[in-house]
């Protein structure tokens, strides 16, 4: 059992507020991902769970008990750091054994646990090496080994894969996912990489400037972003944002972009925004070179093609609509030539509308 | 090729000019008093008479023991408390940390003549005059050691300490079991410099110690050499000087590898 709950938690470093009034509940055995740009406070949140960072205001609960003042060693958590933080003067074996030794386990019990963890992570051949004599990927495994050997109820990961090359990162991602199934523990995983966030998380908390923007499942974050920040952060290439106005006609409300080149029927919910500036968002994958489905409605517009990226299985067209940059994800055979004009069809029911000032989603 | 040879010749010459006085001192201490005046590069007659005479006149072995004891304790103290202070200044967050550090550095800039009298008065008030306490206790920490330890600890990433905390370490274990093994060159530098400073110190012992049985070796040798008891015999004085220099030379030759390495990395000289 391990439920972690932040209640109005704030963290100040002198005059800087790194975490602002965070409410977050992490369920038992959940894989919770904290994602956000560098410097948004992810590591600080994680270190607060570990007890490595004092909490300036608010309460942190683990299993219903307030732990604001509980030292790290009494929290039954383990943490894997971005730079591994292995003890440089100890062998891999001693790195794994150290925490157990301090907790007073018997030598034979320590050996059994270390060897078991080493077997799970396939690091047995490394056990008598020091960190200096290991590759980045090997150090990463040892660091994970040091966490699982104590069998804690909560695992914390702070950008554990960010120092690995792309191939190894993909492989370790799968391993961490299967580790979660095997360990049946609560995991809080920090990353700035949205692919890691989307693939690993049961739920994701998107953070920006010390505040939680939205907490939801990966699919819901993608489908129903609550604000412009989340909409722009989840998805790659990111969602396109187009400035415009809501207008009323005989047939109902419609959106007109600021250049007057794009018209799209708008939902009735935007009534209150009639004649006001708003921002429309549409993802690159919801732009097509022709209407995709009979039953759906599309808004078509012409745009100048600036650049085309061909990835083999798909291609990205980077176009401009009167100065506004727009990316479209297209099938390889639909890729246009650069420096031409093309017509794009935007799926109307895939459009998101945001308040221009607050960035909040309004329809 | 020619250039290289020239450089080596020059360096050899420089090295010899530093070594020659030591060589002469050792040689002269082994030469009968009457022959010291005509001493050349090679010895003529070797004798231990000078040493025997010195040992009979002053408690030199006792002072060697005293010096070892005092310098040893001071070094242990500086390593222990210097590491702890340096750690706090480098890694713990508390109000006034930087100010405290500046004050500590400031004490390094004071010439010791300024603090000599106040320190002596303190010793008198504590009734530590003529006890080892006066030699050892004020030497148990040093601004210089704190500075070096702080720099060394600052170069270690915070996450290593975080990992140790999560593993269950307290602060002392973090300092001595996790961090210190990773700053061995600094420890050796601080250790040697502290030991040498303590070993070579004459003025402070002269002020606080009068009992011959408690004197450190440099103090005893100095008093012996300038105090007239050597009866103006050069050989005996030199014999005492050789004994005085030997431990430092021995320590240096054992640790010089670390010493140079750490001098290069900290940019500091003793
Ligand atoms: N020890 C510290 N002292 C002062 N400011 C800090 C400290 N640790 C973090 N911060 C600040 O808090 C904010 C969040 O940092 P962090 O949690 O490390 O971000 P992230 O992990 O999301 O990149 C940053 O603005 C950072 O400068
Ligand atoms: Mg971070």
Short mmCIF file of N, CA and C in Angstrom, two decimals, chain A residues 83-144:
data_model
loop_
_atom_site.label_atom_id
_atom_site.label_comp_id
_atom_site.label_asym_id
_atom_site.label_seq_id
_atom_site.Cartn_x
_atom_site.Cartn_y
_atom_site.Cartn_z
N UNK A 83 21.64 11.45 -12.91
CA UNK A 83 23.05 11.13 -13.14
C UNK A 83 23.48 9.91 -12.33
N UNK A 84 22.50 9.09 -12.01
CA UNK A 84 22.69 7.79 -11.34
C UNK A 84 23.12 7.93 -9.88
N UNK A 85 24.04 8.86 -9.57
CA UNK A 85 24.47 9.08 -8.19
C UNK A 85 24.88 7.78 -7.51
N UNK A 86 25.60 6.94 -8.23
CA UNK A 86 26.17 5.74 -7.59
C UNK A 86 27.37 6.18 -6.74
N UNK A 87 27.66 5.43 -5.67
CA UNK A 87 28.82 5.77 -4.85
C UNK A 87 30.07 5.40 -5.64
N UNK A 88 30.88 6.39 -6.02
CA UNK A 88 31.98 6.13 -6.96
C UNK A 88 33.04 5.19 -6.39
N UNK A 89 33.18 5.17 -5.06
CA UNK A 89 34.26 4.38 -4.47
C UNK A 89 33.82 2.96 -4.13
N UNK A 90 32.59 2.62 -4.47
CA UNK A 90 32.11 1.27 -4.14
C UNK A 90 31.84 0.48 -5.42
N UNK A 91 31.98 -0.83 -5.32
CA UNK A 91 31.62 -1.68 -6.45
C UNK A 91 30.10 -1.70 -6.59
N UNK A 92 29.63 -2.22 -7.72
CA UNK A 92 28.19 -2.31 -7.93
C UNK A 92 27.55 -3.11 -6.80
N UNK A 93 28.21 -4.19 -6.40
CA UNK A 93 27.66 -5.01 -5.31
C UNK A 93 27.47 -4.15 -4.06
N UNK A 94 28.52 -3.41 -3.69
CA UNK A 94 28.43 -2.59 -2.47
C UNK A 94 27.42 -1.47 -2.62
N UNK A 95 27.30 -0.92 -3.83
CA UNK A 95 26.28 0.10 -4.06
C UNK A 95 24.90 -0.45 -3.74
N UNK A 96 24.64 -1.67 -4.18
CA UNK A 96 23.34 -2.28 -3.93
C UNK A 96 23.19 -2.65 -2.45
N UNK A 97 24.31 -3.10 -1.86
CA UNK A 97 24.22 -3.64 -0.50
C UNK A 97 24.20 -2.54 0.56
N UNK A 98 24.68 -1.36 0.22
CA UNK A 98 24.93 -0.32 1.23
C UNK A 98 23.69 0.00 2.08
N UNK A 99 22.57 0.26 1.40
CA UNK A 99 21.36 0.62 2.12
C UNK A 99 20.89 -0.50 3.05
N UNK A 100 21.09 -1.74 2.61
CA UNK A 100 20.68 -2.88 3.43
C UNK A 100 21.59 -3.01 4.65
N UNK A 101 22.89 -2.78 4.42
CA UNK A 101 23.85 -2.85 5.53
C UNK A 101 23.46 -1.86 6.61
N UNK A 102 23.17 -0.63 6.20
CA UNK A 102 22.83 0.41 7.17
C UNK A 102 21.56 0.05 7.91
N UNK A 103 20.66 -0.62 7.21
CA UNK A 103 19.43 -1.02 7.89
C UNK A 103 19.61 -2.27 8.72
N UNK A 104 20.82 -2.77 8.77
CA UNK A 104 21.14 -3.85 9.70
C UNK A 104 20.74 -5.24 9.24
N UNK A 105 20.64 -5.44 7.93
CA UNK A 105 20.35 -6.79 7.45
C UNK A 105 21.58 -7.69 7.65
N UNK A 106 21.32 -9.00 7.79
CA UNK A 106 22.42 -9.96 7.92
C UNK A 106 23.14 -10.09 6.59
N UNK A 107 24.42 -10.43 6.68
CA UNK A 107 25.24 -10.55 5.48
C UNK A 107 24.64 -11.51 4.46
N UNK A 108 24.16 -12.65 4.96
CA UNK A 108 23.62 -13.66 4.03
C UNK A 108 22.35 -13.15 3.36
N UNK A 109 21.53 -12.44 4.14
CA UNK A 109 20.29 -11.89 3.58
C UNK A 109 20.60 -10.83 2.53
N UNK A 110 21.62 -10.03 2.83
CA UNK A 110 22.01 -8.98 1.87
C UNK A 110 22.44 -9.62 0.57
N UNK A 111 23.28 -10.64 0.69
CA UNK A 111 23.81 -11.28 -0.51
C UNK A 111 22.67 -11.83 -1.37
N UNK A 112 21.73 -12.47 -0.69
CA UNK A 112 20.60 -13.06 -1.41
C UNK A 112 19.81 -11.99 -2.17
N UNK A 113 19.53 -10.87 -1.47
CA UNK A 113 18.75 -9.80 -2.09
C UNK A 113 19.51 -9.15 -3.25
N UNK A 114 20.79 -8.90 -3.03
CA UNK A 114 21.57 -8.25 -4.08
C UNK A 114 21.64 -9.13 -5.32
N UNK A 115 21.89 -10.42 -5.11
CA UNK A 115 22.00 -11.32 -6.26
C UNK A 115 20.67 -11.43 -7.00
N UNK A 116 19.57 -11.42 -6.24
CA UNK A 116 18.26 -11.49 -6.85
C UNK A 116 17.99 -10.25 -7.73
N UNK A 117 18.29 -9.09 -7.16
CA UNK A 117 18.10 -7.86 -7.93
C UNK A 117 19.01 -7.83 -9.15
N UNK A 118 20.23 -8.31 -8.99
CA UNK A 118 21.18 -8.33 -10.10
C UNK A 118 20.69 -9.26 -11.20
N UNK A 119 20.04 -10.35 -10.78
CA UNK A 119 19.53 -11.30 -11.77
C UNK A 119 18.39 -10.67 -12.57
N UNK A 120 17.48 -10.00 -11.86
CA UNK A 120 16.34 -9.36 -12.53
C UNK A 120 16.83 -8.34 -13.56
N UNK A 121 17.87 -7.59 -13.21
CA UNK A 121 18.35 -6.52 -14.09
C UNK A 121 19.49 -6.97 -15.00
N UNK A 122 19.86 -8.25 -14.88
CA UNK A 122 20.96 -8.79 -15.70
C UNK A 122 22.24 -7.98 -15.54
N UNK A 123 22.59 -7.72 -14.29
CA UNK A 123 23.85 -7.00 -14.06
C UNK A 123 24.83 -7.85 -13.26
N UNK A 124 24.60 -9.16 -13.20
CA UNK A 124 25.52 -10.01 -12.41
C UNK A 124 26.98 -9.83 -12.80
N UNK A 125 27.30 -9.75 -14.11
CA UNK A 125 28.73 -9.63 -14.45
C UNK A 125 29.36 -8.31 -14.01
N UNK A 126 28.52 -7.35 -13.61
CA UNK A 126 29.06 -6.03 -13.26
C UNK A 126 29.33 -5.89 -11.78
N UNK A 127 28.90 -6.89 -11.00
CA UNK A 127 28.82 -6.67 -9.55
C UNK A 127 30.13 -6.26 -8.90
N UNK A 128 31.28 -6.73 -9.43
CA UNK A 128 32.52 -6.31 -8.76
C UNK A 128 33.22 -5.16 -9.47
N UNK A 129 32.49 -4.47 -10.34
CA UNK A 129 33.06 -3.28 -11.00
C UNK A 129 32.63 -2.02 -10.28
N UNK A 130 33.49 -1.02 -10.37
CA UNK A 130 33.11 0.29 -9.84
C UNK A 130 32.43 1.09 -10.95
N UNK A 131 31.62 2.08 -10.58
CA UNK A 131 30.87 2.84 -11.59
C UNK A 131 31.74 3.37 -12.72
N UNK A 132 32.97 3.78 -12.39
CA UNK A 132 33.83 4.36 -13.42
C UNK A 132 34.06 3.39 -14.58
N UNK A 133 34.03 2.09 -14.27
CA UNK A 133 34.31 1.09 -15.30
C UNK A 133 33.04 0.59 -15.99
N UNK A 134 31.98 1.38 -15.93
CA UNK A 134 30.72 0.95 -16.57
C UNK A 134 30.27 1.99 -17.59
N UNK A 135 29.47 1.52 -18.55
CA UNK A 135 28.87 2.45 -19.51
C UNK A 135 27.65 3.12 -18.87
N UNK A 136 27.14 4.15 -19.53
CA UNK A 136 25.98 4.85 -19.00
C UNK A 136 24.80 3.91 -18.77
N UNK A 137 24.54 3.05 -19.74
CA UNK A 137 23.42 2.13 -19.61
C UNK A 137 23.61 1.16 -18.45
N UNK A 138 24.85 0.73 -18.25
CA UNK A 138 25.12 -0.20 -17.15
C UNK A 138 24.94 0.49 -15.80
N UNK A 139 25.43 1.72 -15.71
CA UNK A 139 25.25 2.47 -14.46
C UNK A 139 23.77 2.64 -14.15
N UNK A 140 23.01 2.91 -15.22
CA UNK A 140 21.57 3.07 -15.06
C UNK A 140 20.95 1.82 -14.45
N UNK A 141 21.36 0.67 -14.93
CA UNK A 141 20.81 -0.58 -14.39
C UNK A 141 21.20 -0.76 -12.93
N UNK A 142 22.46 -0.45 -12.62
CA UNK A 142 22.89 -0.59 -11.23
C UNK A 142 22.10 0.37 -10.34
N UNK A 143 21.86 1.58 -10.85
CA UNK A 143 21.10 2.56 -10.06
C UNK A 143 19.67 2.04 -9.81
N UNK A 144 19.08 1.41 -10.82
CA UNK A 144 17.75 0.84 -10.63
C UNK A 144 17.84 -0.33 -9.65
#
